[in-house]
mmCIF file of C-alpha atoms and ligand atoms in Angstrom:
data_model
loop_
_atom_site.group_PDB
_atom_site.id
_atom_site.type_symbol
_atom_site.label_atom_id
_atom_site.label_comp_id
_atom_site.label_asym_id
_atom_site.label_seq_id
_atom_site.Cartn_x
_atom_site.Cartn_y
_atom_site.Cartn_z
ATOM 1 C CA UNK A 1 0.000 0.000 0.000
ATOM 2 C CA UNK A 2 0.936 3.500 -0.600
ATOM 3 C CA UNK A 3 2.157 5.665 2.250
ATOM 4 C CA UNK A 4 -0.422 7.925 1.434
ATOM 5 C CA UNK A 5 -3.844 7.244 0.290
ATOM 6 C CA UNK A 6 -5.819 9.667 -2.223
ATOM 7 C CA UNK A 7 -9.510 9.760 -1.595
ATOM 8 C CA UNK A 8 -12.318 10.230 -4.637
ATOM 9 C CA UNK A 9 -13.939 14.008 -5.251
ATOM 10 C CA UNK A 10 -17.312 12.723 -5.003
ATOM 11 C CA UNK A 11 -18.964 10.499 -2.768
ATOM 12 C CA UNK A 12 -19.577 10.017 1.467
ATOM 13 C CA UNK A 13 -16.849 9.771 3.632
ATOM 14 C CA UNK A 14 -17.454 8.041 7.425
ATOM 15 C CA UNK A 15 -14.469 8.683 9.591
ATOM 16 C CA UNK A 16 -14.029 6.571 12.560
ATOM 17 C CA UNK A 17 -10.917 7.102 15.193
ATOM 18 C CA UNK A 18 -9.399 5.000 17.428
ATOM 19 C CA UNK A 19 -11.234 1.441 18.749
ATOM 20 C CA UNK A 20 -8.579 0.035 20.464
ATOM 21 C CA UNK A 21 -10.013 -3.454 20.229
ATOM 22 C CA UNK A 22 -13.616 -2.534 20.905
ATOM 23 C CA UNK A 23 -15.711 -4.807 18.358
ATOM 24 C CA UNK A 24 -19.197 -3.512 19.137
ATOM 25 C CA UNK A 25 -18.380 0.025 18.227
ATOM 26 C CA UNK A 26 -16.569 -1.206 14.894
ATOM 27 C CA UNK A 27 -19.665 -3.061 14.535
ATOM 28 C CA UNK A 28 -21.916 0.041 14.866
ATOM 29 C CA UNK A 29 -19.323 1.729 12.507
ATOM 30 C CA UNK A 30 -19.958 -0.480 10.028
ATOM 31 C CA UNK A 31 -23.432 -0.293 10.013
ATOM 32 C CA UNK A 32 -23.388 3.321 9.632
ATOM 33 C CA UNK A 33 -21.297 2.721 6.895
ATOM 34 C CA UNK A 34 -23.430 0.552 5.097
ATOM 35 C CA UNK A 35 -26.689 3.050 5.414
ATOM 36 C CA UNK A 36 -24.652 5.154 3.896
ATOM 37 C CA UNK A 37 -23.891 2.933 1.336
ATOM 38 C CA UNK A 38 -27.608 2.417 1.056
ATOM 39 C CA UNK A 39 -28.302 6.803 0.571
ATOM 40 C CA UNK A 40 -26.065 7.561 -1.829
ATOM 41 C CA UNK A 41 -26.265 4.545 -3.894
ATOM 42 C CA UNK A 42 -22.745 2.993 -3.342
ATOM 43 C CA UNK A 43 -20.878 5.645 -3.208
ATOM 44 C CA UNK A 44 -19.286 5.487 0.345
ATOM 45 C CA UNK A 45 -16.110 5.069 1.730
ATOM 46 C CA UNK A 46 -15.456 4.586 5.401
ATOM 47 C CA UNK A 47 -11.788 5.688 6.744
ATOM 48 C CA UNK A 48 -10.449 4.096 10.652
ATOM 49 C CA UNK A 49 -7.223 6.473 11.502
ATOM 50 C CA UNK A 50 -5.504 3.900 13.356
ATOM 51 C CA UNK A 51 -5.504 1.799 16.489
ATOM 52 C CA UNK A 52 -8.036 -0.229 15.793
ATOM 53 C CA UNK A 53 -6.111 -2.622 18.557
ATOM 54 C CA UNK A 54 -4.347 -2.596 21.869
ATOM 55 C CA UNK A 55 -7.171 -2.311 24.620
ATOM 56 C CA UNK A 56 -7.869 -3.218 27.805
ATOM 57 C CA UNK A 57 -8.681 -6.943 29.449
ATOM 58 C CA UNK A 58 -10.017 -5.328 32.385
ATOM 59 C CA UNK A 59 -12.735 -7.570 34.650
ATOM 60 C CA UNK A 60 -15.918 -5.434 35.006
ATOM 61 C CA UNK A 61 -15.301 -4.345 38.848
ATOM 62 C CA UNK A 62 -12.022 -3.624 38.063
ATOM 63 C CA UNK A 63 -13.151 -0.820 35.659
ATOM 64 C CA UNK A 64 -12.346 2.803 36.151
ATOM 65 C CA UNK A 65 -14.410 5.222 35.216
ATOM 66 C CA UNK A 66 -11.782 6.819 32.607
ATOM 67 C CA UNK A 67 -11.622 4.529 30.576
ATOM 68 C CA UNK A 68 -15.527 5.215 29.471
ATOM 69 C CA UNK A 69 -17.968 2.113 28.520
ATOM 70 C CA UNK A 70 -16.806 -1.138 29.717
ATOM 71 C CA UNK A 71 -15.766 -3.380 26.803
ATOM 72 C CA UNK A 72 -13.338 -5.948 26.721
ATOM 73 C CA UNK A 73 -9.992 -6.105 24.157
ATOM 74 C CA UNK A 74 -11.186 -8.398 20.896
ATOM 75 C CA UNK A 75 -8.280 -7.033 18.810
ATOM 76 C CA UNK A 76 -7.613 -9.972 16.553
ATOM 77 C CA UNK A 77 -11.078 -10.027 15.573
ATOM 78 C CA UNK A 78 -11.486 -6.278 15.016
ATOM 79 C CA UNK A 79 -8.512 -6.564 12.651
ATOM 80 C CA UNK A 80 -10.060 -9.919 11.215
ATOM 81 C CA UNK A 81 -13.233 -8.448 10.421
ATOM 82 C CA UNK A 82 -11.593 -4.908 8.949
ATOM 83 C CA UNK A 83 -9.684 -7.083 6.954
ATOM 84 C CA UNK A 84 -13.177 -9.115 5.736
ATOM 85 C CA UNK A 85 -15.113 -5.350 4.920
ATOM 86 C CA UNK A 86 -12.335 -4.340 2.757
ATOM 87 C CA UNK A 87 -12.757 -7.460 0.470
ATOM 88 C CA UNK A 88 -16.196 -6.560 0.595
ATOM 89 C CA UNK A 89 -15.934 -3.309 -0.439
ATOM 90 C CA UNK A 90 -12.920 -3.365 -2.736
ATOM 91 C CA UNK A 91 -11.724 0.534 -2.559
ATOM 92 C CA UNK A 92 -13.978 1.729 -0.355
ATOM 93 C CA UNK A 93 -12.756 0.795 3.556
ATOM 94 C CA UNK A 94 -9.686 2.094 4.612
ATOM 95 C CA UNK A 95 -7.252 2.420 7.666
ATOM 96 C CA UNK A 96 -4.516 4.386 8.575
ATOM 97 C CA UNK A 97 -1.380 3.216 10.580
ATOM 98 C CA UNK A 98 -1.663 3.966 14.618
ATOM 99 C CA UNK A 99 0.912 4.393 16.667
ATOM 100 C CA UNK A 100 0.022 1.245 18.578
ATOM 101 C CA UNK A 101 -0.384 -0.730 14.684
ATOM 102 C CA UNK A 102 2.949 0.455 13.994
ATOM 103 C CA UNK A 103 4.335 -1.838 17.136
ATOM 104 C CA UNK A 104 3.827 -5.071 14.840
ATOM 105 C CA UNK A 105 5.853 -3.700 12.056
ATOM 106 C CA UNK A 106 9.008 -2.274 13.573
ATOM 107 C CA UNK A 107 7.155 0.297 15.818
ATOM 108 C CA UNK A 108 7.850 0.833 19.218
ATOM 109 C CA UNK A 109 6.018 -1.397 21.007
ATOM 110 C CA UNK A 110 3.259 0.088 23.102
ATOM 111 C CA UNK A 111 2.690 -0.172 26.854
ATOM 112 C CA UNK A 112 -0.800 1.100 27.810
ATOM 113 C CA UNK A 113 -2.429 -2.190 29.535
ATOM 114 C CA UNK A 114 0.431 -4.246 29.132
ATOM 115 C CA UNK A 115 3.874 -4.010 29.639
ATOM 116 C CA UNK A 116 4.157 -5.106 25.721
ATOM 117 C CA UNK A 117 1.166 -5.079 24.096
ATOM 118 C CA UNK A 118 2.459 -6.247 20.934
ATOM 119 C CA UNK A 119 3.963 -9.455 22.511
ATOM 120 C CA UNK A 120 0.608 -9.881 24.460
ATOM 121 C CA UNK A 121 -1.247 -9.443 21.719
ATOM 122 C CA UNK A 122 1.194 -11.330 18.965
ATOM 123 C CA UNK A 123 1.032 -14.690 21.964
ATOM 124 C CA UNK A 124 -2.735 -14.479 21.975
ATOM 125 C CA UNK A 125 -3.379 -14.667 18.042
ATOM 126 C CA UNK A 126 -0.131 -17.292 17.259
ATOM 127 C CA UNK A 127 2.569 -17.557 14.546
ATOM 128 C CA UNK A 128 0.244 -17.589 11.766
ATOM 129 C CA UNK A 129 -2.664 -15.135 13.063
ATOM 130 C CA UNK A 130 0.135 -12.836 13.840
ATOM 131 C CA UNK A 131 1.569 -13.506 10.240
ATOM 132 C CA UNK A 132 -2.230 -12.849 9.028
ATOM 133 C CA UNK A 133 -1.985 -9.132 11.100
ATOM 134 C CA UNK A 134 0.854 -8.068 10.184
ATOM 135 C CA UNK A 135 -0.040 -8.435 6.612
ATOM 136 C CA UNK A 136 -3.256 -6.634 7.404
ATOM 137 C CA UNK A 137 -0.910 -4.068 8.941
ATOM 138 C CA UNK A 138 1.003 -3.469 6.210
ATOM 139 C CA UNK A 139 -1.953 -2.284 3.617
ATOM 140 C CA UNK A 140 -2.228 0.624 6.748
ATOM 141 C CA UNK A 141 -1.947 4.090 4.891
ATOM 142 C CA UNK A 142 0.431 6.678 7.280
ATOM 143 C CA UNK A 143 -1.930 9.845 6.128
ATOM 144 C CA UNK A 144 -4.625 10.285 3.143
ATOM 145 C CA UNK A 145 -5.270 13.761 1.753
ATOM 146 C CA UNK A 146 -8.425 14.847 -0.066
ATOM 147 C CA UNK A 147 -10.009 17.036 -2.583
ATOM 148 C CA UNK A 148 -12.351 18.276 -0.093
ATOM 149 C CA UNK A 149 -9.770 19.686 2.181
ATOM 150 C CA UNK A 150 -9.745 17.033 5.015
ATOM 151 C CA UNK A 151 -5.764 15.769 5.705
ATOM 152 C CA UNK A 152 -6.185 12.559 7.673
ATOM 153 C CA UNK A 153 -3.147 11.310 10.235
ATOM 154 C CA UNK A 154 -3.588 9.443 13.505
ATOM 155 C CA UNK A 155 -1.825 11.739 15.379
ATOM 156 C CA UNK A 156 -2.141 15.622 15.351
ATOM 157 C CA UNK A 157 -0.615 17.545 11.888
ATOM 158 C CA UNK A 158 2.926 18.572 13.855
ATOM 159 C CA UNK A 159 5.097 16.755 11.340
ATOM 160 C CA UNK A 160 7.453 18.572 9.619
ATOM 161 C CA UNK A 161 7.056 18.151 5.540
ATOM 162 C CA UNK A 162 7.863 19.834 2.727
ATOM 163 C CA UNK A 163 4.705 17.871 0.253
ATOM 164 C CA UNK A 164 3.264 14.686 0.430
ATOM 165 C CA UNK A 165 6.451 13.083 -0.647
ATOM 166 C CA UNK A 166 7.971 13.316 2.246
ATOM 167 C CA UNK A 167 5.090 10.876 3.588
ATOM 168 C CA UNK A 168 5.499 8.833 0.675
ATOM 169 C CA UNK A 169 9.360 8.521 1.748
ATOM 170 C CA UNK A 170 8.904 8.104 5.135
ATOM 171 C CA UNK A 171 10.320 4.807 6.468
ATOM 172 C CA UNK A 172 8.648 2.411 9.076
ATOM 173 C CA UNK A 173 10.753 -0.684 9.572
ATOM 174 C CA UNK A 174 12.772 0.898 12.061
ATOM 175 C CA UNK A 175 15.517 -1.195 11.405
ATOM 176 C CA UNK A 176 17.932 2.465 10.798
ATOM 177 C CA UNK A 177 17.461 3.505 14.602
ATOM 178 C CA UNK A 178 19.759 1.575 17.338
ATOM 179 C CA UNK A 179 16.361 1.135 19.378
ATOM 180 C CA UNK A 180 12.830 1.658 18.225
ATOM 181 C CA UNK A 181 12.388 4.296 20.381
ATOM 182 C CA UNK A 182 14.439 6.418 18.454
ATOM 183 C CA UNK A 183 10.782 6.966 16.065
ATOM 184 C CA UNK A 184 9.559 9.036 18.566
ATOM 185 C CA UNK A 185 12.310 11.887 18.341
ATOM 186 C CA UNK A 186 11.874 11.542 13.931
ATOM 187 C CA UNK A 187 10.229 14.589 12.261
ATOM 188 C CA UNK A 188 7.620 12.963 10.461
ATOM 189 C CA UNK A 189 6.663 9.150 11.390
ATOM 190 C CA UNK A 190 7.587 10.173 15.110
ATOM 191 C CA UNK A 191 5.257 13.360 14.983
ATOM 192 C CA UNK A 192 2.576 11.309 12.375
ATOM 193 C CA UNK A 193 1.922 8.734 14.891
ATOM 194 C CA UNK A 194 2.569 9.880 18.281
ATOM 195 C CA UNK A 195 1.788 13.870 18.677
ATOM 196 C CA UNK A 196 -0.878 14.932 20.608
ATOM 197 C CA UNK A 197 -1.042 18.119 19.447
ATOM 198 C CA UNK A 198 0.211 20.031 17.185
ATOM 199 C CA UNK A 199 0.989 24.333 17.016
ATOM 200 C CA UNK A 200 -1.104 26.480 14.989
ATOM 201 C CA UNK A 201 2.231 27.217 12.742
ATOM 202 C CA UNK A 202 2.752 23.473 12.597
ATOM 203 C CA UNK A 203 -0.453 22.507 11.495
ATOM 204 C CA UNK A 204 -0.933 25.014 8.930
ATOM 205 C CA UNK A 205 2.242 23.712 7.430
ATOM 206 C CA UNK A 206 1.423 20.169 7.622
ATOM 207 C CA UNK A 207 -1.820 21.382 5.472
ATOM 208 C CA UNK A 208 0.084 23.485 3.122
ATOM 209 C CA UNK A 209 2.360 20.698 1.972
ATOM 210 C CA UNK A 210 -0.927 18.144 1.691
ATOM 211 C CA UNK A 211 -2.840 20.915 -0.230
ATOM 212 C CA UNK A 212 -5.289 20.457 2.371
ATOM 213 C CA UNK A 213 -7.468 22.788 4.729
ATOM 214 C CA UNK A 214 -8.210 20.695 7.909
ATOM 215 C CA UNK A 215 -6.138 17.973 9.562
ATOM 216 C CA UNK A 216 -9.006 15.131 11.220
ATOM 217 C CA UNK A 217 -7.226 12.834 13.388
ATOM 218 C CA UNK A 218 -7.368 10.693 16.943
ATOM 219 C CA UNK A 219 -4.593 9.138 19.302
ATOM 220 C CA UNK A 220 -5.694 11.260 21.932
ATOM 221 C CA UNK A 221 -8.908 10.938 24.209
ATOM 222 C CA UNK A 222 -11.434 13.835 23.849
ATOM 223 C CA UNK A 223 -13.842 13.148 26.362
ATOM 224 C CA UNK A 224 -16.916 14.996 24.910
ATOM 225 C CA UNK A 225 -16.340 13.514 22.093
ATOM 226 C CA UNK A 226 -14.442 15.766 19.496
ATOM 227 C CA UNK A 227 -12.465 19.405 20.142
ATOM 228 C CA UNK A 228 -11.186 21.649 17.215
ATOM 229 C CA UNK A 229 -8.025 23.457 17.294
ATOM 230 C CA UNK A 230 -7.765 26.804 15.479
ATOM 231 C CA UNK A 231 -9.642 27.112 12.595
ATOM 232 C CA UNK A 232 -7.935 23.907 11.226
ATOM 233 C CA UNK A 233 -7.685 20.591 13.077
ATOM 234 C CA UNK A 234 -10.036 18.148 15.227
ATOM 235 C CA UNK A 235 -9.320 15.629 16.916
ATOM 236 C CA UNK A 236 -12.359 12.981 17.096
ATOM 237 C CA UNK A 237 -13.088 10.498 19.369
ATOM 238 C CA UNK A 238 -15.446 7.674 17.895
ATOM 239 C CA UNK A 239 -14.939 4.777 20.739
ATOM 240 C CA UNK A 240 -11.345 4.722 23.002
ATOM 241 C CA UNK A 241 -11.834 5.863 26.603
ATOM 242 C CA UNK A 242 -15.753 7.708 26.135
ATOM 243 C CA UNK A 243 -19.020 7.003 27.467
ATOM 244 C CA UNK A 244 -21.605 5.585 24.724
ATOM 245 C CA UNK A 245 -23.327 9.454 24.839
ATOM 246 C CA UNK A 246 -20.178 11.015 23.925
ATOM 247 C CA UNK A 247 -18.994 8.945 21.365
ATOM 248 C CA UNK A 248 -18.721 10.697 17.385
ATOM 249 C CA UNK A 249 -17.758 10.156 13.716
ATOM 250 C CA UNK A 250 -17.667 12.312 10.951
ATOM 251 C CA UNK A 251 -19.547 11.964 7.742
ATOM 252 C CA UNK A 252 -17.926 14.396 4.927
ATOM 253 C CA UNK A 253 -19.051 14.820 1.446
ATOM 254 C CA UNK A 254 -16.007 14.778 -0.523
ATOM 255 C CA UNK A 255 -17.542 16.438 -3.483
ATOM 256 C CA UNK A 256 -17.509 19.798 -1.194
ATOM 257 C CA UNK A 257 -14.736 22.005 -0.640
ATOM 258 C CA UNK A 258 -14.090 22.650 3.328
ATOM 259 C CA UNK A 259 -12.514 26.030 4.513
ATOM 260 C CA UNK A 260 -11.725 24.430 7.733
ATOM 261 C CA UNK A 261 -13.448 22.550 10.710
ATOM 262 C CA UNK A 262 -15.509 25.662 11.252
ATOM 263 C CA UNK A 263 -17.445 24.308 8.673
ATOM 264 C CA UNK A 264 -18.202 20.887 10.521
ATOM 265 C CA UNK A 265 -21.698 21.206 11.547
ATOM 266 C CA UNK A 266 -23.186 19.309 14.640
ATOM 267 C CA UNK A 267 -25.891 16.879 13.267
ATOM 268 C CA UNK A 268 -24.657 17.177 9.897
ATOM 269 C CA UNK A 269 -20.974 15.977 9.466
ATOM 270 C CA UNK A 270 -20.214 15.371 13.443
ATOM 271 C CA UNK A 271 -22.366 12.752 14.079
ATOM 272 C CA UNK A 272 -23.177 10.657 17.694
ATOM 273 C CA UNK A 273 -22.176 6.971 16.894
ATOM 274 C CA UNK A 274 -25.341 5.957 19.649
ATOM 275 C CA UNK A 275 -27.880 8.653 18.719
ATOM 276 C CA UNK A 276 -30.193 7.081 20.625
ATOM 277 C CA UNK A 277 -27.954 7.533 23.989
ATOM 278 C CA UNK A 278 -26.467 11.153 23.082
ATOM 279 C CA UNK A 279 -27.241 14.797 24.260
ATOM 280 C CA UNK A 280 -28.551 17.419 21.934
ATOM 281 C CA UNK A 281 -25.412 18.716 21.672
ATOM 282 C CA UNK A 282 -24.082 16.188 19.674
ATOM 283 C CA UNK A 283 -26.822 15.777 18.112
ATOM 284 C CA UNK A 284 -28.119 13.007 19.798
ATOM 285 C CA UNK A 285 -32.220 11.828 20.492
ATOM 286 C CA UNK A 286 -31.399 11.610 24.146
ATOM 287 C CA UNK A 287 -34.661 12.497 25.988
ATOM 288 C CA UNK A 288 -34.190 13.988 29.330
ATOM 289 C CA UNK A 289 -37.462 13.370 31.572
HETATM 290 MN MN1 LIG B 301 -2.574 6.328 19.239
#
């Protein structure tokens, strides 16, 4: 796969952000996805921005309450099941590479609820379901750019490019650093997959060298569900670490032209991913008795 993938001019685009091994919100993703499919008669594409895996096996009483709805890790299968939608819709499902992905194929390997979540998770699935992963893994996108505007990273737009062929160029085997580590202190793959946020300056020349308007992207937890930054980036949060209410996606119609996330509308292109469960001000049916 390409380092960086090129989306249509025409057509729906559902962004989801990170799962972390949660299969009953990729499962309500998908079903989005396919209404969509369904309204504008095929023409839908549906985008995850990386780390889809690497969550918690937590009992329920052990739980905290920051880590939002309880769910337990089903990684594998999330990945399994990605992998099954994108035969289904040949060109139409897409992922980006995650920080916590990138652990599998010469990443740093993460430590959030283990003390090596790649091992953990590479011991659970076996030689050959790891063997089927990594391959998954490896048809991961680092950024996609758009037509419409919308730049797309997993992390927040503080790399440090000239164009889009410095993504292009960009290196993720690791095997040039004495320790894996070492990623984390690189201009772009470091800043692509690991920043949390990124300076108005930075951003806007992230954007410039993707020919883009807005940067969309995850890693980070947003509690109420999304927050913009400036008049050009947002970081969502569609399922890691929220409560059911507070969980959103984006729908964008990459036939428009966006100035910036100033023109992301509530009920419109942010969208609740439980309707049914979320406040007003996401846009959500939530009656309050
Ligand atoms: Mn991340």
């Amino acid at each position: 796969m390409a380092r960086v993938l090129r989306l249509p001019d025409h057509g729906r685009l559902l962004v989801c952000t990170d799962l972390q091994g949660c299969m009953r919100d990729y499962v309500r993703m998908v079903e989005v996805f396919e209404e969509a499919l369904l309204q504008y008669q095929g023409d839908a594409h549906l985008i995850f921005t990386g780390d889809l895996i690497h969550g918690p096996h937590i009992d329920p009483e052990d739980w905290p309450d920051f880590l939002g709805e309880y769910y337990r890790d089903a990684s594998g299968e999330v990945m399994i099941a990605y992998a099954g939608l994108a035969a289904r819709y040949p060109g139409r499902v897409h992922a980006l590479l995650g920080n916590h992905e990138h652990g599998h194929i010469g990443g740093p390997h993460t430590a959030k609820f283990a003390a090596d979540e790649v091992a953990l998770l590479e011991q659970i699935l076996g030689p050959s379901g790891t063997a089927r992963m990594r391959g998954i893994i490896h048809t991961f996108a680092l950024a996609a750019v758009s037509k419409c505007g919308a730049v797309f990273t997993h992390g927040a737009p503080a790399a440090q490019i000239e164009s889009v062929a410095d993504l292009e160029a960009a290196d993720l085997s690791g095997s040039q650093y004495a320790s894996p580590l070492d990623v984390l202190d690189t201009p772009v793959v470091g800043k692509v997959l690991w920043a949390r946020q990124a300076s108005q300056v930075e951003a806007r020349r992230f954007l410039r060298a993707c020919g883009g308007t807005m940067a969309i992207y995850g890693h980070d937890v947003v509690p109420e569900g999304y927050e913009t930054v400036g008049d050009e980036q947002i970081c969502v949060s569609t399922s890691f670490g929220l409560f059911d209410a507070n969980k959103v996606y984006l729908s964008l119609d990459l036939a428009n032209r966006y100035k910036g996330v100033r023109d992301l509308r509530i009920g419109h292109e942010i969208l609740p991913l439980y309707p049914s469960k979320a406040p007003a001000r996401l846009g959500g049916r939530l009656q309050v008795s």
